[in-house]
CSV table of C-alpha atoms in Angstrom, one decimal:
chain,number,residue,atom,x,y,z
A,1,UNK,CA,-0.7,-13.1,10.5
A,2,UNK,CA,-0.3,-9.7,8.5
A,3,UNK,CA,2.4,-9.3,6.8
A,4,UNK,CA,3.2,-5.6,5.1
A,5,UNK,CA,4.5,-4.8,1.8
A,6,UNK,CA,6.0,-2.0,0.5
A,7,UNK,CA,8.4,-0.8,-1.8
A,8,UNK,CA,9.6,2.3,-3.5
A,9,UNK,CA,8.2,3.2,-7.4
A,10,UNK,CA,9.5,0.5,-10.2
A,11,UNK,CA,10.1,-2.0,-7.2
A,12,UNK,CA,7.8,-4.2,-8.3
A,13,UNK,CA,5.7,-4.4,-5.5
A,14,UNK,CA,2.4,-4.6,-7.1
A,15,UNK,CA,3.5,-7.6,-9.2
A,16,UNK,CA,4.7,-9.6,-6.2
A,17,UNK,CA,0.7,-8.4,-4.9
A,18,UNK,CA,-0.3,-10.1,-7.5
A,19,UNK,CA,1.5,-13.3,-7.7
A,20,UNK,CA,1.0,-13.9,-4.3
A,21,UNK,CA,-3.0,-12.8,-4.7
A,22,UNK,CA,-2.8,-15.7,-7.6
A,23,UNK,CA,-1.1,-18.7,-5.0
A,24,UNK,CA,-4.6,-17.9,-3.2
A,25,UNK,CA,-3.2,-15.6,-0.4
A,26,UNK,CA,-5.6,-12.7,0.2
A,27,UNK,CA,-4.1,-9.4,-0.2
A,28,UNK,CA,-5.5,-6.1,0.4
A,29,UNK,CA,-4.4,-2.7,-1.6
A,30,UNK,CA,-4.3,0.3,0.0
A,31,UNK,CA,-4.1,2.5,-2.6
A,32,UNK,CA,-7.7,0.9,-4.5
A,33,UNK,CA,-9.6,0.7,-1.1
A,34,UNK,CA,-9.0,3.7,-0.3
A,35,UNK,CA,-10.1,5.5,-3.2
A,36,UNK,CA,-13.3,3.2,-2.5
A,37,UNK,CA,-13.9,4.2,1.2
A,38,UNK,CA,-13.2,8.1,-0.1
A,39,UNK,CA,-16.4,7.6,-1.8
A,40,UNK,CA,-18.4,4.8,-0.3
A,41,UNK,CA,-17.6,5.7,3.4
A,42,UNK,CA,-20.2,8.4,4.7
A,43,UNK,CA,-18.1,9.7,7.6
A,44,UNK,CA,-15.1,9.8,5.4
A,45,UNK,CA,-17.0,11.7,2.8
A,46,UNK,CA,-18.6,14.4,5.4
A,47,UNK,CA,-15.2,14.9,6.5
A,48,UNK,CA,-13.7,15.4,2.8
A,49,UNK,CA,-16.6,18.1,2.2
A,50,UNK,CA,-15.7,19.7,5.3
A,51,UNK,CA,-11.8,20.4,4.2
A,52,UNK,CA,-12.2,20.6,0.6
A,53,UNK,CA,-16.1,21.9,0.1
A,54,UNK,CA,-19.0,20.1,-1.8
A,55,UNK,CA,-17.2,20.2,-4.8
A,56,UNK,CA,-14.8,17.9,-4.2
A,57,UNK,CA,-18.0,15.0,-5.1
A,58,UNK,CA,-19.5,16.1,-8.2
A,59,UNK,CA,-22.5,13.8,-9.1
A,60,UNK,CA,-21.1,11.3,-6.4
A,61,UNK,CA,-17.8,11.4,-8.2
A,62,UNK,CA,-14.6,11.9,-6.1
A,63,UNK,CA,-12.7,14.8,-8.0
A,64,UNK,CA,-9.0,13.4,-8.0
A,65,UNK,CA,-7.5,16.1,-10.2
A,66,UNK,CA,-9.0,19.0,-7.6
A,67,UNK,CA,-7.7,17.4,-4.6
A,68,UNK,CA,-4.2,16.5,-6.1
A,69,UNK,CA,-4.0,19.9,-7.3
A,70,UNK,CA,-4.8,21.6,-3.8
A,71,UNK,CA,-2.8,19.3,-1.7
A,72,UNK,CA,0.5,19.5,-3.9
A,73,UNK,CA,1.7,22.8,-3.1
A,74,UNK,CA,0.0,22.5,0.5
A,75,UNK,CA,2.0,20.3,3.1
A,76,UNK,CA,-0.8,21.5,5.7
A,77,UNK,CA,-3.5,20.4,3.6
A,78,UNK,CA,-1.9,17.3,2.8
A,79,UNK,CA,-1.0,16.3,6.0
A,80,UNK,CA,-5.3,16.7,6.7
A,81,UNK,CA,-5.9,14.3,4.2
A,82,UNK,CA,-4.0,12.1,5.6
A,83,UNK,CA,-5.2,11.9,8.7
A,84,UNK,CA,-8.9,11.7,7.3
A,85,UNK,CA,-8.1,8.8,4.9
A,86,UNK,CA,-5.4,6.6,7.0
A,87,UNK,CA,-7.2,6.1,9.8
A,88,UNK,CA,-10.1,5.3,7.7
A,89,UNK,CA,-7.9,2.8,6.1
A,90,UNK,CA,-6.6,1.3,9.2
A,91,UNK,CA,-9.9,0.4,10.8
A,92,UNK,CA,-10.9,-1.1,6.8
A,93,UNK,CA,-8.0,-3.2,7.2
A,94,UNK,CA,-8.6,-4.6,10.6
A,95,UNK,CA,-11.9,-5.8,9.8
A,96,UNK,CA,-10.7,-7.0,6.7
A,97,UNK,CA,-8.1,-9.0,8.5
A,98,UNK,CA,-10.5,-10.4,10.7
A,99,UNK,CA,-12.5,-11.2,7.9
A,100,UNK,CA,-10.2,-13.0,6.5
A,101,UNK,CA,-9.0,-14.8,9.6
A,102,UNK,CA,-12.8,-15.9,10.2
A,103,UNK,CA,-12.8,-17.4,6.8
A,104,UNK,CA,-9.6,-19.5,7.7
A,105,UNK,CA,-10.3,-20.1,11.2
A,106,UNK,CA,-13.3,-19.2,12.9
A,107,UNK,CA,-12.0,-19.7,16.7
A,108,UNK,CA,-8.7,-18.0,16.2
A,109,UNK,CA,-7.1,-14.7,17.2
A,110,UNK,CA,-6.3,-12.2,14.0
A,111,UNK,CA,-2.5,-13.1,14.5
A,112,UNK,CA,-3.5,-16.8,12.8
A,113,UNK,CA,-0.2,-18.5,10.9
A,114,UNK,CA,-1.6,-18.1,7.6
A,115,UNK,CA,-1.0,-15.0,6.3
A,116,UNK,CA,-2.6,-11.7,4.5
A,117,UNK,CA,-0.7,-9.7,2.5
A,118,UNK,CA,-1.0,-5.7,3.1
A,119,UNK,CA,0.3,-3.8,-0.2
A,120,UNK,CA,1.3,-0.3,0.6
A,121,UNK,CA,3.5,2.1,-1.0
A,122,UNK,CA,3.6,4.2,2.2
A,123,UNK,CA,3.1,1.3,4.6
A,124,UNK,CA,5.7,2.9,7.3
A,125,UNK,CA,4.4,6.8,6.8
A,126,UNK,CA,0.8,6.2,7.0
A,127,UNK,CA,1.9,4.2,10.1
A,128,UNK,CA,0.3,1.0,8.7
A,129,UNK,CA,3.1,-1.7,9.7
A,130,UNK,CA,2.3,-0.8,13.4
A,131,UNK,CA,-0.5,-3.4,12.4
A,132,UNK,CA,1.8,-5.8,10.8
A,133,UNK,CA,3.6,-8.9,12.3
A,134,UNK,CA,6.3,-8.6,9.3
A,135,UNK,CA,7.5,-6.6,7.2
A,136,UNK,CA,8.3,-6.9,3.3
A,137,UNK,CA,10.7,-4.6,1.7
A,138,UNK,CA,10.4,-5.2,-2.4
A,139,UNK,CA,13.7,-3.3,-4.2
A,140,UNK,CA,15.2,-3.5,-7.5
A,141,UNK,CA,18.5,-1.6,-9.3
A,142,UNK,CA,17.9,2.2,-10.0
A,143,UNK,CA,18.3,1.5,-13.5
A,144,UNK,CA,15.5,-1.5,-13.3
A,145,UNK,CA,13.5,0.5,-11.6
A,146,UNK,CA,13.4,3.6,-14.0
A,147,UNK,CA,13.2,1.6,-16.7
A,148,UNK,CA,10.0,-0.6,-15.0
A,149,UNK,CA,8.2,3.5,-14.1
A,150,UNK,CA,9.3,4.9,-17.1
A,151,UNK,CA,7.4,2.3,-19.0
A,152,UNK,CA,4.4,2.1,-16.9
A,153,UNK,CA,3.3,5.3,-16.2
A,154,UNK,CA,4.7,6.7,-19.6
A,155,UNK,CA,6.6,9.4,-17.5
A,156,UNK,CA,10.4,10.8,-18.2
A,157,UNK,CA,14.0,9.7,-16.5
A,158,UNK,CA,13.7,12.6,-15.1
A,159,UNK,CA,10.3,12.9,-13.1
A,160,UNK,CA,10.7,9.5,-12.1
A,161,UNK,CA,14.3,9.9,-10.7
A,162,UNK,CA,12.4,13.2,-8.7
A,163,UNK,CA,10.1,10.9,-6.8
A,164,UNK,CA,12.6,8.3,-6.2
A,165,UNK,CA,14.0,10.7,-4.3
A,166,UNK,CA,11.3,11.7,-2.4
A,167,UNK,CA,10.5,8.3,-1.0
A,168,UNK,CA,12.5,7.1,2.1
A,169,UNK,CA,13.4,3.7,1.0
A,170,UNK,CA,16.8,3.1,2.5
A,171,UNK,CA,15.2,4.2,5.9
A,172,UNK,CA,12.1,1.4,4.9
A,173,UNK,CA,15.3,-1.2,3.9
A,174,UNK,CA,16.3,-1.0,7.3
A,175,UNK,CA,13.7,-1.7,9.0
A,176,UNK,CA,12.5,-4.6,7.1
A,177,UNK,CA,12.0,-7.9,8.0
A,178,UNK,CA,12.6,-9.2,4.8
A,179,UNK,CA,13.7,-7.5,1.4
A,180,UNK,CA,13.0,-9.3,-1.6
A,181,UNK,CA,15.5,-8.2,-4.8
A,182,UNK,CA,13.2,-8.2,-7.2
A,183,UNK,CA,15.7,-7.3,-10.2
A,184,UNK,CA,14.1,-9.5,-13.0
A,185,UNK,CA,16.3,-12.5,-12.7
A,186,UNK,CA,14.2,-14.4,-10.8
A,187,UNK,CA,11.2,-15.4,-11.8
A,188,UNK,CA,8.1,-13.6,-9.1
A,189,UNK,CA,6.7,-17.2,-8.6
A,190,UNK,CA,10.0,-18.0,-7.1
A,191,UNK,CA,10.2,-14.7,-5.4
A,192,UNK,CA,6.9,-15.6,-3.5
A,193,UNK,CA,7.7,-18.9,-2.7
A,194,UNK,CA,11.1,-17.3,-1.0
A,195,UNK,CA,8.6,-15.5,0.9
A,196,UNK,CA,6.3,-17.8,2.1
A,197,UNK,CA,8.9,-20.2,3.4
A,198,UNK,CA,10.3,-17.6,5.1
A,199,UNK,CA,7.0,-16.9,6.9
A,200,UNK,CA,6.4,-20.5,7.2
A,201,UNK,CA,10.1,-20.7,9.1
């Protein structure tokens, strides 16, 4: 069973990751893997030279700051990164998953009862919950949530309110399975328990 989950910036997300990675769940992080395929995958990698030139890998280093700063004012550009990394993410996830469910249960099918955990900030535009039997929906208060980004990434109220509102969470709310308030009252261990007896339902 895969089981998405996403959430918009200061949500929390990560942190339920985490204490769910900590019960013993595996969990797999788009964001980390695919910076790793952008460099380990060769096909990925011939691809990235082709749209962005050879010096986009210096010394075998992905250049970050170069990419981000041609994609940002280039909506065109962007959307070809996208469809070079995402799919490239999707097929790593399947064979992760199956992985995983070999681990577990050598004779079953990938949609096994015990679940893996997906963590995606963009899990619904980078079309990743089509390979998801649930979905998890991680919110928080506005004001908990700047306060949780503000602090982390050392940014202001006010670049942190702008990419609030460039995410699409009320659309992701609504098509949750499940959304976990993750406001600060309840402790995350409980929060994950919440979910798993849910998926154990």
């Amino acid at each position: 069973m895969i089981i998405g989950i996403t959430g918009g910036i200061g949500s929390g997300k990560s942190t339920i990751a985490k204490q769910l990675r900590a019960m013993g769940y595996a969990v797999y992080d788009t964001d980390s893997e695919a910076k790793r395929l952008i460099v380990e995958n060769a096909h990925v990698r011939e691809q990235m030279e082709q749209l962005f030139g050879k010096e986009v890998y210096v010394g075998g280093v992905y250049q970050t700051a170069l990419v981000a700063q041609r994609v940002f004012t280039d909506k065109s550009l962007l959307a070809q990164l996208n469809a070079i990394v995402h799919p490239a993410v999707k097929a790593d996830i399947l064979r992760w998953a199956r992985n995983i469910n070999h681990l577990t249960q050598p004779h079953t099918t990938l949609n096994h009862p015990t679940p893996c955990f997906i963590e995606c900030a963009i899990l619904y535009q980078a079309g990743f919950d089509e390979l998801c039997d649930k979905v998890i929906v991680v919110t928080a208060p506005e004001n908990v949530r700047l306060a949780r980004a503000v602090a982390r990434d050392h940014s202001t109220i006010e670049k942190v309110r702008a990419r609030m509102r460039a995410q699409q969470t009320d659309q992701d709310l609504q098509r949750a399975d499940l959304v976990v308030n993750n406001d600060g009252q309840t402790p995350i261990p409980t929060l994950c328990e919440d979910v798993i007896r849910y998926l154990n339902r």
